[in-house]
Short mmCIF file of C-alpha atoms in Angstrom, two decimals:
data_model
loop_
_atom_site.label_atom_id
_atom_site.label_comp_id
_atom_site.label_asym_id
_atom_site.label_seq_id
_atom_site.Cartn_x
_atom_site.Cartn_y
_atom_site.Cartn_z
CA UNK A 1 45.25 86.11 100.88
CA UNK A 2 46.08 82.58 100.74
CA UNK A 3 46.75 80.01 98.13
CA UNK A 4 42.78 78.91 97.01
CA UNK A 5 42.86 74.94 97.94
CA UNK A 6 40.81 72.03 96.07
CA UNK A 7 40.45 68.91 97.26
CA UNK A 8 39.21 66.37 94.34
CA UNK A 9 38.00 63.08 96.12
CA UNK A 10 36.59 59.99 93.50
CA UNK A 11 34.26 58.21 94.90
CA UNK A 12 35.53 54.51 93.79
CA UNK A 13 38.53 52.64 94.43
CA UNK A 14 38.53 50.40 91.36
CA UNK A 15 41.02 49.29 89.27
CA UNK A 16 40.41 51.59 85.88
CA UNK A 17 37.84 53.21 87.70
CA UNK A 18 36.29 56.19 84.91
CA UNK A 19 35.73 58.32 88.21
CA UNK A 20 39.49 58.06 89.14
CA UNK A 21 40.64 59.25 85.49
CA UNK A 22 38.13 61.82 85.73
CA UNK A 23 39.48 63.09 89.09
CA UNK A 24 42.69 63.36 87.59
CA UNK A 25 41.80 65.20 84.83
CA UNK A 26 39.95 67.27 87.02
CA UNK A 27 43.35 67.89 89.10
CA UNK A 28 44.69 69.20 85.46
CA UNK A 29 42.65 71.72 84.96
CA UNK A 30 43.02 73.02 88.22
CA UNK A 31 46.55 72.86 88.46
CA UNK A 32 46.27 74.77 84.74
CA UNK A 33 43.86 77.54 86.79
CA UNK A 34 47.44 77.74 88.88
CA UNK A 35 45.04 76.18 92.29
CA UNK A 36 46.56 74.08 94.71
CA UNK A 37 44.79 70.85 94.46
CA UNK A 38 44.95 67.89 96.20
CA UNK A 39 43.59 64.35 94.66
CA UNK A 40 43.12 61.84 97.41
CA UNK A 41 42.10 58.17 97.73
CA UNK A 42 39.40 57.10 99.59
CA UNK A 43 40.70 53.91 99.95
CA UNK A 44 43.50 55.34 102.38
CA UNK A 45 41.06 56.57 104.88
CA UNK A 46 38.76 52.86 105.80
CA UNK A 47 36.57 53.05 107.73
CA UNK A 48 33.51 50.71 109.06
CA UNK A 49 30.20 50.85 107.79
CA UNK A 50 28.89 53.87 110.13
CA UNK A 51 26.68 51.99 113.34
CA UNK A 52 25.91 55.06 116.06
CA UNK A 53 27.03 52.37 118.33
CA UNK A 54 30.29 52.58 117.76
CA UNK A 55 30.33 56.05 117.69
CA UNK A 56 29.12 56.09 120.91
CA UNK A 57 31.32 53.25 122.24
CA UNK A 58 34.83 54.32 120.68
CA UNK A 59 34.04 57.85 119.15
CA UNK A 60 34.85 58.32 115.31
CA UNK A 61 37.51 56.71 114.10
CA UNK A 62 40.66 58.34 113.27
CA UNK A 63 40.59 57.46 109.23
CA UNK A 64 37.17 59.28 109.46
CA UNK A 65 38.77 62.20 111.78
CA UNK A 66 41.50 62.71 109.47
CA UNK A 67 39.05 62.69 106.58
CA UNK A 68 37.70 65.38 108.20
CA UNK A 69 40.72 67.57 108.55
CA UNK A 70 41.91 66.86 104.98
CA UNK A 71 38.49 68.27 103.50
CA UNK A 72 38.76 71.28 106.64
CA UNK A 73 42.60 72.50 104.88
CA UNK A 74 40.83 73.28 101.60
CA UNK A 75 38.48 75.31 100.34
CA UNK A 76 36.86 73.81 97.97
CA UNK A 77 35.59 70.16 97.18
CA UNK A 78 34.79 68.07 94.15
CA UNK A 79 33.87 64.36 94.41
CA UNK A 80 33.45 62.55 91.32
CA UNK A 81 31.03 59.33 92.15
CA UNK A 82 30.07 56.62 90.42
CA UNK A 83 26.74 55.63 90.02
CA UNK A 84 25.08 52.15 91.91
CA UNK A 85 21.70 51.67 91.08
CA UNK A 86 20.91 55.23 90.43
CA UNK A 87 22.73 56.73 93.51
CA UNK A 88 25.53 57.03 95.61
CA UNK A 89 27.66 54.01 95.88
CA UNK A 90 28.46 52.76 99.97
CA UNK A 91 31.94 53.79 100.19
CA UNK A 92 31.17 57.46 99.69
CA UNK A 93 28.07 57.71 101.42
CA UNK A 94 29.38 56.21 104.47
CA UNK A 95 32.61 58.65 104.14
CA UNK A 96 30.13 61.40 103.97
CA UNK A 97 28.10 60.00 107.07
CA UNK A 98 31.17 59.17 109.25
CA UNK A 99 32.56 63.08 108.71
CA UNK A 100 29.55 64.78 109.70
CA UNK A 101 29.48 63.39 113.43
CA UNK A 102 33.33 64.14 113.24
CA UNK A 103 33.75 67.56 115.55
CA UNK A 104 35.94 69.78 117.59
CA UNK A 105 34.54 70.69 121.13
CA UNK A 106 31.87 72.95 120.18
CA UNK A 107 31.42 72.86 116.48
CA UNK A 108 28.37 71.79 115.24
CA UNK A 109 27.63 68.13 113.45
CA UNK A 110 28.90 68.74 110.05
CA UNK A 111 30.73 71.97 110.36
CA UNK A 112 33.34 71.28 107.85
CA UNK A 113 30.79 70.79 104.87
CA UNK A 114 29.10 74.14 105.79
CA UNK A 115 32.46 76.01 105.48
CA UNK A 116 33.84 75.51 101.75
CA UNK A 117 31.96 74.94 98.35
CA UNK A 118 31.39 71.59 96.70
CA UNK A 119 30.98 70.84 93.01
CA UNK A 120 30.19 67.63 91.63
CA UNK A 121 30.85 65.43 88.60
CA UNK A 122 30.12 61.07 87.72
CA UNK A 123 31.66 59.43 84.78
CA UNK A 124 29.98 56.37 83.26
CA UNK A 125 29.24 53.86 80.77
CA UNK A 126 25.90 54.76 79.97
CA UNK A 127 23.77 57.35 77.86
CA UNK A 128 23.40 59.54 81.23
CA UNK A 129 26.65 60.38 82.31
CA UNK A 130 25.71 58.91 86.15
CA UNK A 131 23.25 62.25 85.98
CA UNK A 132 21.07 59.86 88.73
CA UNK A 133 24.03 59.73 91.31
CA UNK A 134 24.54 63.52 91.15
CA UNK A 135 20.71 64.22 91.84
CA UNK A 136 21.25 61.75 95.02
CA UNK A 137 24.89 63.41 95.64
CA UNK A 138 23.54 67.14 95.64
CA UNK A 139 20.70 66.39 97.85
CA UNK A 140 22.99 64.93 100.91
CA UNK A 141 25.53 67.52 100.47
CA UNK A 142 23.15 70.62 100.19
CA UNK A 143 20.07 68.97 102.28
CA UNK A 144 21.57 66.46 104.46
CA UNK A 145 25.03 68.42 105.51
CA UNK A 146 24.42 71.83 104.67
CA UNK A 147 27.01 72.52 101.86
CA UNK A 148 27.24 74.87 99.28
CA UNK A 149 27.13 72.71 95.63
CA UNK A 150 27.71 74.89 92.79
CA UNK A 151 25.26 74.53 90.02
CA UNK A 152 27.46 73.95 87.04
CA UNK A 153 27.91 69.85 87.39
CA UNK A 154 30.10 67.14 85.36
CA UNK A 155 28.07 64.44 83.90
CA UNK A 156 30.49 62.27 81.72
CA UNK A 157 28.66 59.63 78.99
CA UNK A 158 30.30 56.59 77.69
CA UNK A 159 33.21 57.18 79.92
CA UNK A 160 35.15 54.01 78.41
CA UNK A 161 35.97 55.63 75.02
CA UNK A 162 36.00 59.27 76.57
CA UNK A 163 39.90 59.50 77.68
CA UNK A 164 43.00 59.47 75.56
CA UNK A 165 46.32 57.74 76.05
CA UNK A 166 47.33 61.17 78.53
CA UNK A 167 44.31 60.71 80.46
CA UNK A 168 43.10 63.97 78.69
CA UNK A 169 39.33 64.52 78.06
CA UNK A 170 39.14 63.45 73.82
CA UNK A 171 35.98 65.66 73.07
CA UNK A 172 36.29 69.38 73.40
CA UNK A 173 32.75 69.75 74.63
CA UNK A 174 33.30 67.44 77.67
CA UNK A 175 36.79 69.05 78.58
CA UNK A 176 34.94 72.61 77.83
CA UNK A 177 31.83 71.02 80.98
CA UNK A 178 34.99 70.12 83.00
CA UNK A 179 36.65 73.30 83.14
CA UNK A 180 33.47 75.55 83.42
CA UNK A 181 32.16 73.28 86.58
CA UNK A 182 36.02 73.89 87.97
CA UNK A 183 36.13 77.39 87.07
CA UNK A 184 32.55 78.07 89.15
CA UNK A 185 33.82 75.69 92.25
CA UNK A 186 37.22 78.03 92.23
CA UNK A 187 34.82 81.39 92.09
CA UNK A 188 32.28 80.27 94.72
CA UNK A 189 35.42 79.06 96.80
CA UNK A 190 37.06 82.13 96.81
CA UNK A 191 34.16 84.22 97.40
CA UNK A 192 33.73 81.91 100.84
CA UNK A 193 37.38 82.37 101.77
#
């Protein structure tokens, strides 16, 4: 059988971003579960605000086809979003929308979310952990593209004061969420190898 794959994507691009440190720390405990796991920027895959005119004019473009693929070689997926006004900020949703109408000749919209298991996880400031973004989150992967989201999800309070100097989770309880939501995304994964 073949090496189980994760792809961790954050959802922000910022400078300091709490998502970002959480991704990494995310990559940690993977890497610790002895995973291959990938951590990737979406800030090296831009792409224009999604317009089905351009689709239709130029076809997806190739930041949003290689997108695609990257997510396609693993088998699992977590994206770690921050939260803008209680949902999902632009630059992830429109990553989401431009990879659904990405496609080989005869696949179906969306294939690639269909195919390998999701988990999800927001890190912020507030009380709530960005619990509001992964309601919206869950509901256009599971609904809107037809992915598998594992239940166990990271919600990460007062994310300024939650990492150390080593980027390492400072409360056992939140590194304890972390590695359980990691540990279900590697055992759905497998099972849908």
């Amino acid at each position: 059988m073949a090496a189980l794959k994760i792809l961790v994507i954050p959802g922000s691009v910022r400078t300091g971003s709490y998502n970002a440190q959480l991704a990494a720390a995310a990559i940690k405990e993977l890497v610790l579960a002895d995973v291959d796991a990938t951590l990737i920027s979406l800030g090296d895959y831009p792409l224009p605000i999604y317009d089905g005119d351009l689709e239709v004019n130029s076809g997806a473009p190739k930041a949003a086809v290689d997108l695609k693929n990257m997510i396609g070689a693993h088998h699992g997926v977590f994206i770690v979003s921050p939260e803008y006004n209680s949902s999902v900020p632009p630059l992830l949703k429109n990553a989401i929308d431009w990879v659904t109408r990405v496609r080989e000749r005869g696949e179906p919209l969306g294939q690639v979310f269909r195919e390998r298991a999701f988990a999800i996880g927001a890190a912020s400031n507030g009380k709530f952990g960005g619990v509001r973004v992964l309601m919206a989150l869950r509901q256009i992967l599971m609904l809107g593209c037809g992915a598998t989201v594992v239940p166990k999800q990271v919600a990460l309070s007062r994310a300024a004061e939650a990492f150390d100097d080593m980027g390492a989770l400072k409360d056992p309880n939140d590194a304890d969420l972390l590695r359980g939501a990691m540990r279900q995304l590697i055992d759905v994964a497998q099972r849908m190898m």
